[in-house]
Amino acid sequence: KAGVTQTPRYLIKTRGQQVTLSCSPISGHRSVSWYQQTPGQGLQFLFEYFSETQRNKGNFPGRFSGRQFSNSRSEMNVSTLELGDSALYLCASSLDGRSHEQYFGPGTRLTVT
Amino acid sequence: GQSLEQPSEVTAVEGAIVQINCTYQTSGFYGLSWYQQHDGGAPTFLSYNALDGLEETGRFSSFLSRSDSYGYLLLQELQMKDSASYFCAVMDSNYQLIWGAGTKLIIKP
C-alpha cells in the first residue's frame, strides 16, 4: 500500500506571495491533518479534514486554509506569505481521524524570502 | 492552555537504557502517544497508552500514569539508529493531537 505523498517537497517563495501544498493520503484513509513544524518546536496543528469537511482547526490566522476533495486528497493554501511561515509542513492521514496512529508524509519544506 | 513538557535533549551511550519523560496538561485525555522522527524524515508512530501501566513493543516500552498526568518512553539496548527526536502527543477532547516540542536523543558509541 502506497504511503502518504506530498508535493512539492521543497518550495521557495517571496513574502506576499501565496502557496498551495498538496497531500495524497493512504488509500482508504478519509482523514487528513496538516501540521507546521519549525526547529525546536513540536508539531503545530493547522486543521483536519474528514470526508471533505473541516472538522478541527488550530490557532492559525485565516491566511492558512485548506480543503479536501472527494478522493480524500487535500490541499492547504497560505496567502500573503510572511517570513515566519518558513517551516516544514506535514500532512498525516488516518482512517477516521480518531486513531492515535497517524501516517505522515515526507513534508513540504517551505522557505519564504 | 494545553501543554506537554518533555526534555529538549537526552544523551546516552550505545547499548544503554534511556527514559524520556512527558508531562501533560490538556482539556480531555484520550491517550498518550509517542512518535519518532529522524533528521529530515517524517514522524513515525511508536506506541500508545490509553490506560495506566506499561506497554512493551520490542526494545521500546511506554508508561502512563493518568493520575500524575505523566508518561515516559523507555528505550533499551540503544543502537546508533535510535538517534532521533522523540515526541509525545496527547489526544484531547476534540480528538486533536497535542504535541510536545520533542526530545533529541543523542547516542554516543
PDB file of C-alpha atoms in Angstrom:
ATOM      1  CA  LYS A   1       0.000   0.000   0.000  1.00  0.00           C
ATOM      2  CA  ALA A   2       1.456   3.357  -1.015  1.00  0.00           C
ATOM      3  CA  GLY A   3       2.248   5.792   1.764  1.00  0.00           C
ATOM      4  CA  VAL A   4       1.253   9.406   2.187  1.00  0.00           C
ATOM      5  CA  THR A   5       2.667  11.605  -0.540  1.00  0.00           C
ATOM      6  CA  GLN A   6       3.179  15.351  -0.505  1.00  0.00           C
ATOM      7  CA  THR A   7       4.057  17.695  -3.311  1.00  0.00           C
ATOM      8  CA  PRO A   8       6.129  19.644  -3.803  1.00  0.00           C
ATOM      9  CA  ARG A   9       8.915  18.553  -1.464  1.00  0.00           C
ATOM     10  CA  TYR A  10      10.660  21.907  -1.493  1.00  0.00           C
ATOM     11  CA  LEU A  11       9.415  25.384  -2.246  1.00  0.00           C
ATOM     12  CA  ILE A  12      10.928  28.848  -2.149  1.00  0.00           C
ATOM     13  CA  LYS A  13       8.562  31.802  -2.183  1.00  0.00           C
ATOM     14  CA  THR A  14       8.772  35.541  -1.634  1.00  0.00           C
ATOM     15  CA  ARG A  15       6.944  37.482   1.050  1.00  0.00           C
ATOM     16  CA  GLY A  16       3.463  38.426  -0.038  1.00  0.00           C
ATOM     17  CA  GLN A  17       3.050  35.518  -2.424  1.00  0.00           C
ATOM     18  CA  GLN A  18       0.700  32.622  -1.886  1.00  0.00           C
ATOM     19  CA  VAL A  19       1.370  28.898  -1.987  1.00  0.00           C
ATOM     20  CA  THR A  20      -0.606  25.682  -2.355  1.00  0.00           C
ATOM     21  CA  LEU A  21       0.603  22.386  -0.959  1.00  0.00           C
ATOM     22  CA  SER A  22      -0.844  19.009  -1.823  1.00  0.00           C
ATOM     23  CA  CYS A  23      -1.266  15.795   0.146  1.00  0.00           C
ATOM     24  CA  SER A  24      -2.467  12.380  -1.012  1.00  0.00           C
ATOM     25  CA  PRO A  25      -3.394  10.096   1.895  1.00  0.00           C
ATOM     26  CA  ILE A  26      -3.065   6.348   2.122  1.00  0.00           C
ATOM     27  CA  SER A  27      -5.765   4.641   0.096  1.00  0.00           C
ATOM     28  CA  GLY A  28      -8.870   4.194   2.224  1.00  0.00           C
ATOM     29  CA  HIS A  29      -7.937   6.870   4.747  1.00  0.00           C
ATOM     30  CA  ARG A  30     -10.567   9.579   4.963  1.00  0.00           C
ATOM     31  CA  SER A  31      -8.945  11.895   7.488  1.00  0.00           C
ATOM     32  CA  VAL A  32      -6.120  14.261   6.631  1.00  0.00           C
ATOM     33  CA  SER A  33      -4.453  16.532   9.171  1.00  0.00           C
ATOM     34  CA  TRP A  34      -1.956  19.285   8.480  1.00  0.00           C
ATOM     35  CA  TYR A  35       0.851  20.376  10.782  1.00  0.00           C
ATOM     36  CA  GLN A  36       3.501  23.066  10.782  1.00  0.00           C
ATOM     37  CA  GLN A  37       6.889  22.139  12.205  1.00  0.00           C
ATOM     38  CA  THR A  38       9.643  24.649  12.956  1.00  0.00           C
ATOM     39  CA  PRO A  39      13.054  23.903  14.541  1.00  0.00           C
ATOM     40  CA  GLY A  40      12.785  23.267  18.264  1.00  0.00           C
ATOM     41  CA  GLN A  41       9.016  23.241  18.138  1.00  0.00           C
ATOM     42  CA  GLY A  42       6.636  20.375  18.227  1.00  0.00           C
ATOM     43  CA  LEU A  43       4.097  19.891  15.533  1.00  0.00           C
ATOM     44  CA  GLN A  44       1.587  22.718  15.499  1.00  0.00           C
ATOM     45  CA  PHE A  45      -1.842  21.567  14.372  1.00  0.00           C
ATOM     46  CA  LEU A  46      -3.310  23.505  11.458  1.00  0.00           C
ATOM     47  CA  PHE A  47      -6.533  21.684  10.597  1.00  0.00           C
ATOM     48  CA  GLU A  48      -8.120  18.322   9.977  1.00  0.00           C
ATOM     49  CA  TYR A  49     -10.384  17.310   7.132  1.00  0.00           C
ATOM     50  CA  PHE A  50     -12.699  14.337   7.056  1.00  0.00           C
ATOM     51  CA  SER A  51     -14.992  13.499   4.165  1.00  0.00           C
ATOM     52  CA  GLU A  52     -14.405  16.902   2.552  1.00  0.00           C
ATOM     53  CA  THR A  53     -15.332  18.797   5.750  1.00  0.00           C
ATOM     54  CA  GLN A  54     -13.031  20.703   8.048  1.00  0.00           C
ATOM     55  CA  ARG A  55     -13.619  19.030  11.371  1.00  0.00           C
ATOM     56  CA  ASN A  56     -10.955  20.687  13.509  1.00  0.00           C
ATOM     57  CA  LYS A  57      -8.910  23.851  13.293  1.00  0.00           C
ATOM     58  CA  GLY A  58      -5.824  25.011  15.164  1.00  0.00           C
ATOM     59  CA  ASN A  59      -4.850  28.523  16.204  1.00  0.00           C
ATOM     60  CA  PHE A  60      -3.521  29.833  12.938  1.00  0.00           C
ATOM     61  CA  PRO A  61      -4.576  33.027  11.143  1.00  0.00           C
ATOM     62  CA  GLY A  62      -7.087  32.979   8.322  1.00  0.00           C
ATOM     63  CA  ARG A  63      -4.240  33.167   5.787  1.00  0.00           C
ATOM     64  CA  PHE A  64      -3.983  29.416   6.275  1.00  0.00           C
ATOM     65  CA  SER A  65      -6.768  27.482   4.630  1.00  0.00           C
ATOM     66  CA  GLY A  66      -7.372  24.054   3.242  1.00  0.00           C
ATOM     67  CA  ARG A  67      -9.763  21.763   1.503  1.00  0.00           C
ATOM     68  CA  GLN A  68     -10.324  18.121   0.815  1.00  0.00           C
ATOM     69  CA  PHE A  69     -11.565  16.507  -2.325  1.00  0.00           C
ATOM     70  CA  SER A  70     -13.904  13.559  -2.789  1.00  0.00           C
ATOM     71  CA  ASN A  71     -10.927  11.207  -3.275  1.00  0.00           C
ATOM     72  CA  SER A  72      -9.596  12.364   0.161  1.00  0.00           C
ATOM     73  CA  ARG A  73      -6.683  14.245  -1.363  1.00  0.00           C
ATOM     74  CA  SER A  74      -6.141  17.518   0.451  1.00  0.00           C
ATOM     75  CA  GLU A  75      -4.595  20.874  -0.267  1.00  0.00           C
ATOM     76  CA  MET A  76      -3.558  23.664   2.018  1.00  0.00           C
ATOM     77  CA  ASN A  77      -3.090  27.234   0.957  1.00  0.00           C
ATOM     78  CA  VAL A  78      -1.165  30.021   2.591  1.00  0.00           C
ATOM     79  CA  SER A  79      -1.821  33.520   1.301  1.00  0.00           C
ATOM     80  CA  THR A  80       0.245  36.672   1.809  1.00  0.00           C
ATOM     81  CA  LEU A  81       3.294  34.734   2.925  1.00  0.00           C
ATOM     82  CA  GLU A  82       5.385  36.034   5.805  1.00  0.00           C
ATOM     83  CA  LEU A  83       8.974  35.165   6.722  1.00  0.00           C
ATOM     84  CA  GLY A  84       7.664  33.353   9.801  1.00  0.00           C
ATOM     85  CA  ASP A  85       5.782  30.918   7.587  1.00  0.00           C
ATOM     86  CA  SER A  86       9.070  29.235   6.668  1.00  0.00           C
ATOM     87  CA  ALA A  87       8.672  25.714   8.039  1.00  0.00           C
ATOM     88  CA  LEU A  88       8.185  22.062   7.268  1.00  0.00           C
ATOM     89  CA  TYR A  89       4.531  21.375   6.511  1.00  0.00           C
ATOM     90  CA  LEU A  90       3.477  17.832   7.241  1.00  0.00           C
ATOM     91  CA  CYS A  91       0.280  16.086   6.434  1.00  0.00           C
ATOM     92  CA  ALA A  92      -0.885  12.929   8.133  1.00  0.00           C
ATOM     93  CA  SER A  93      -3.657  10.537   7.278  1.00  0.00           C
ATOM     94  CA  SER A  94      -5.683   8.076   9.280  1.00  0.00           C
ATOM     95  CA  LEU A  95      -8.802   6.029   8.719  1.00  0.00           C
ATOM     96  CA  ASP A  96     -11.181   8.236  10.645  1.00  0.00           C
ATOM     97  CA  GLY A  97      -9.143  10.882  12.470  1.00  0.00           C
ATOM     98  CA  ARG A  98      -9.833   9.226  15.809  1.00  0.00           C
ATOM     99  CA  SER A  99      -6.786   6.982  15.727  1.00  0.00           C
ATOM    100  CA  HIS A 100      -3.634   7.771  17.657  1.00  0.00           C
ATOM    101  CA  GLU A 101      -1.625   6.261  14.837  1.00  0.00           C
ATOM    102  CA  GLN A 102      -1.302   8.808  12.120  1.00  0.00           C
ATOM    103  CA  TYR A 103       0.721   8.189   8.984  1.00  0.00           C
ATOM    104  CA  PHE A 104       2.853  11.104   7.919  1.00  0.00           C
ATOM    105  CA  GLY A 105       4.047  12.203   4.527  1.00  0.00           C
ATOM    106  CA  PRO A 106       7.623  13.384   3.968  1.00  0.00           C
ATOM    107  CA  GLY A 107       6.583  17.013   4.240  1.00  0.00           C
ATOM    108  CA  THR A 108       6.985  20.136   2.147  1.00  0.00           C
ATOM    109  CA  ARG A 109       9.861  22.392   3.141  1.00  0.00           C
ATOM    110  CA  LEU A 110       8.698  25.970   2.545  1.00  0.00           C
ATOM    111  CA  THR A 111      11.200  28.808   2.601  1.00  0.00           C
ATOM    112  CA  VAL A 112       9.925  32.375   2.453  1.00  0.00           C
ATOM    113  CA  THR A 113      12.455  35.051   1.496  1.00  0.00           C
TER     114      THR A 113
ATOM    115  CA  GLY B   1      -3.900  26.295  27.881  1.00  0.00           C
ATOM    116  CA  GLN B   2      -2.826  22.882  26.722  1.00  0.00           C
ATOM    117  CA  SER B   3       0.803  21.857  27.017  1.00  0.00           C
ATOM    118  CA  LEU B   4       3.126  18.905  27.015  1.00  0.00           C
ATOM    119  CA  GLU B   5       6.561  19.122  28.597  1.00  0.00           C
ATOM    120  CA  GLN B   6       9.477  16.902  27.664  1.00  0.00           C
ATOM    121  CA  PRO B   7      13.256  17.397  27.904  1.00  0.00           C
ATOM    122  CA  SER B   8      14.786  19.069  24.881  1.00  0.00           C
ATOM    123  CA  GLU B   9      17.774  16.758  24.721  1.00  0.00           C
ATOM    124  CA  VAL B  10      18.952  13.486  26.229  1.00  0.00           C
ATOM    125  CA  THR B  11      22.350  11.837  25.766  1.00  0.00           C
ATOM    126  CA  ALA B  12      23.063   8.147  26.269  1.00  0.00           C
ATOM    127  CA  VAL B  13      25.614   5.504  25.380  1.00  0.00           C
ATOM    128  CA  GLU B  14      25.116   2.751  22.832  1.00  0.00           C
ATOM    129  CA  GLY B  15      23.781  -0.381  24.497  1.00  0.00           C
ATOM    130  CA  ALA B  16      22.408   1.521  27.483  1.00  0.00           C
ATOM    131  CA  ILE B  17      18.838   2.294  28.575  1.00  0.00           C
ATOM    132  CA  VAL B  18      17.278   5.747  28.367  1.00  0.00           C
ATOM    133  CA  GLN B  19      13.976   7.165  29.596  1.00  0.00           C
ATOM    134  CA  ILE B  20      12.250  10.166  28.037  1.00  0.00           C
ATOM    135  CA  ASN B  21       9.628  11.772  30.253  1.00  0.00           C
ATOM    136  CA  CYS B  22       6.496  13.639  29.277  1.00  0.00           C
ATOM    137  CA  THR B  23       4.061  15.558  31.460  1.00  0.00           C
ATOM    138  CA  TYR B  24       0.868  16.938  30.055  1.00  0.00           C
ATOM    139  CA  GLN B  25      -1.914  19.375  30.762  1.00  0.00           C
ATOM    140  CA  THR B  26      -4.768  19.100  28.290  1.00  0.00           C
ATOM    141  CA  SER B  27      -8.510  19.560  28.085  1.00  0.00           C
ATOM    142  CA  GLY B  28      -9.618  15.977  27.938  1.00  0.00           C
ATOM    143  CA  PHE B  29      -7.442  12.948  27.517  1.00  0.00           C
ATOM    144  CA  TYR B  30      -7.861  10.096  25.099  1.00  0.00           C
ATOM    145  CA  GLY B  31      -4.401   8.632  25.388  1.00  0.00           C
ATOM    146  CA  LEU B  32      -0.673   9.351  25.146  1.00  0.00           C
ATOM    147  CA  SER B  33       1.280   8.509  22.008  1.00  0.00           C
ATOM    148  CA  TRP B  34       4.940   8.501  21.105  1.00  0.00           C
ATOM    149  CA  TYR B  35       6.452   9.228  17.715  1.00  0.00           C
ATOM    150  CA  GLN B  36       9.993   9.017  16.386  1.00  0.00           C
ATOM    151  CA  GLN B  37      11.404  11.425  13.826  1.00  0.00           C
ATOM    152  CA  HIS B  38      14.825  11.096  12.245  1.00  0.00           C
ATOM    153  CA  ASP B  39      16.503  14.207  10.863  1.00  0.00           C
ATOM    154  CA  GLY B  40      14.926  15.042   7.534  1.00  0.00           C
ATOM    155  CA  GLY B  41      12.300  12.359   7.960  1.00  0.00           C
ATOM    156  CA  ALA B  42       8.636  12.133   8.811  1.00  0.00           C
ATOM    157  CA  PRO B  43       7.331  11.262  12.278  1.00  0.00           C
ATOM    158  CA  THR B  44       6.517   7.582  12.684  1.00  0.00           C
ATOM    159  CA  PHE B  45       4.249   6.091  15.302  1.00  0.00           C
ATOM    160  CA  LEU B  46       5.914   4.108  18.104  1.00  0.00           C
ATOM    161  CA  SER B  47       3.369   3.415  20.820  1.00  0.00           C
ATOM    162  CA  TYR B  48       0.159   4.420  22.531  1.00  0.00           C
ATOM    163  CA  ASN B  49      -1.142   4.216  26.107  1.00  0.00           C
ATOM    164  CA  ALA B  50      -4.792   4.741  26.963  1.00  0.00           C
ATOM    165  CA  LEU B  51      -4.690   3.116  30.387  1.00  0.00           C
ATOM    166  CA  ASP B  52      -2.196   3.271  33.252  1.00  0.00           C
ATOM    167  CA  GLY B  53       0.715   0.921  33.070  1.00  0.00           C
ATOM    168  CA  LEU B  54       3.460  -0.275  30.821  1.00  0.00           C
ATOM    169  CA  GLU B  55       3.176  -1.224  27.149  1.00  0.00           C
ATOM    170  CA  GLU B  56       6.097  -3.082  25.619  1.00  0.00           C
ATOM    171  CA  THR B  57       6.993  -3.278  21.950  1.00  0.00           C
ATOM    172  CA  GLY B  58      10.361  -4.909  21.436  1.00  0.00           C
ATOM    173  CA  ARG B  59      13.149  -2.697  22.740  1.00  0.00           C
ATOM    174  CA  PHE B  60      10.714   0.161  23.344  1.00  0.00           C
ATOM    175  CA  SER B  61       8.288   0.467  26.246  1.00  0.00           C
ATOM    176  CA  SER B  62       5.887   3.248  27.156  1.00  0.00           C
ATOM    177  CA  PHE B  63       4.354   4.005  30.524  1.00  0.00           C
ATOM    178  CA  LEU B  64       1.383   6.095  31.586  1.00  0.00           C
ATOM    179  CA  SER B  65       0.100   7.402  34.907  1.00  0.00           C
ATOM    180  CA  ARG B  66      -3.120   9.324  34.338  1.00  0.00           C
ATOM    181  CA  SER B  67      -3.352  10.453  37.973  1.00  0.00           C
ATOM    182  CA  ASP B  68       0.051  12.141  37.601  1.00  0.00           C
ATOM    183  CA  SER B  69      -0.531  13.337  34.014  1.00  0.00           C
ATOM    184  CA  TYR B  70       2.785  11.721  33.241  1.00  0.00           C
ATOM    185  CA  GLY B  71       4.246   9.203  30.894  1.00  0.00           C
ATOM    186  CA  TYR B  72       7.594   8.044  29.639  1.00  0.00           C
ATOM    187  CA  LEU B  73       9.210   6.225  26.759  1.00  0.00           C
ATOM    188  CA  LEU B  74      11.881   3.693  27.655  1.00  0.00           C
ATOM    189  CA  LEU B  75      14.418   2.624  25.064  1.00  0.00           C
ATOM    190  CA  GLN B  76      16.581  -0.385  25.856  1.00  0.00           C
ATOM    191  CA  GLU B  77      19.736  -1.740  24.233  1.00  0.00           C
ATOM    192  CA  LEU B  78      20.264   1.549  22.471  1.00  0.00           C
ATOM    193  CA  GLN B  79      21.534   1.419  18.914  1.00  0.00           C
ATOM    194  CA  MET B  80      23.023   4.245  16.876  1.00  0.00           C
ATOM    195  CA  LYS B  81      19.968   4.145  14.615  1.00  0.00           C
ATOM    196  CA  ASP B  82      17.844   5.213  17.607  1.00  0.00           C
ATOM    197  CA  SER B  83      19.385   8.683  17.353  1.00  0.00           C
ATOM    198  CA  ALA B  84      16.346  10.784  16.535  1.00  0.00           C
ATOM    199  CA  SER B  85      13.808  13.144  18.030  1.00  0.00           C
ATOM    200  CA  TYR B  86      11.012  11.653  20.087  1.00  0.00           C
ATOM    201  CA  PHE B  87       7.657  13.358  20.503  1.00  0.00           C
ATOM    202  CA  CYS B  88       4.891  12.681  22.967  1.00  0.00           C
ATOM    203  CA  ALA B  89       1.364  13.601  21.928  1.00  0.00           C
ATOM    204  CA  VAL B  90      -1.994  13.609  23.710  1.00  0.00           C
ATOM    205  CA  MET B  91      -5.369  13.304  22.024  1.00  0.00           C
ATOM    206  CA  ASP B  92      -7.648  15.881  23.633  1.00  0.00           C
ATOM    207  CA  SER B  93     -11.423  16.058  23.967  1.00  0.00           C
ATOM    208  CA  ASN B  94     -11.711  17.298  20.359  1.00  0.00           C
ATOM    209  CA  TYR B  95      -9.755  14.256  19.123  1.00  0.00           C
ATOM    210  CA  GLN B  96      -6.938  16.607  18.237  1.00  0.00           C
ATOM    211  CA  LEU B  97      -3.349  15.502  18.827  1.00  0.00           C
ATOM    212  CA  ILE B  98      -1.447  17.992  21.003  1.00  0.00           C
ATOM    213  CA  TRP B  99       2.315  17.591  20.659  1.00  0.00           C
ATOM    214  CA  GLY B 100       5.310  18.138  22.891  1.00  0.00           C
ATOM    215  CA  ALA B 101       8.285  20.059  21.495  1.00  0.00           C
ATOM    216  CA  GLY B 102      10.293  16.866  21.123  1.00  0.00           C
ATOM    217  CA  THR B 103      13.346  15.322  22.760  1.00  0.00           C
ATOM    218  CA  LYS B 104      16.520  14.971  20.725  1.00  0.00           C
ATOM    219  CA  LEU B 105      18.194  11.700  21.664  1.00  0.00           C
ATOM    220  CA  ILE B 106      21.961  11.694  21.134  1.00  0.00           C
ATOM    221  CA  ILE B 107      23.660   8.331  21.310  1.00  0.00           C
ATOM    222  CA  LYS B 108      27.400   8.064  21.801  1.00  0.00           C
ATOM    223  CA  PRO B 109      29.396   4.962  20.884  1.00  0.00           C
TER     224      PRO B 109
END
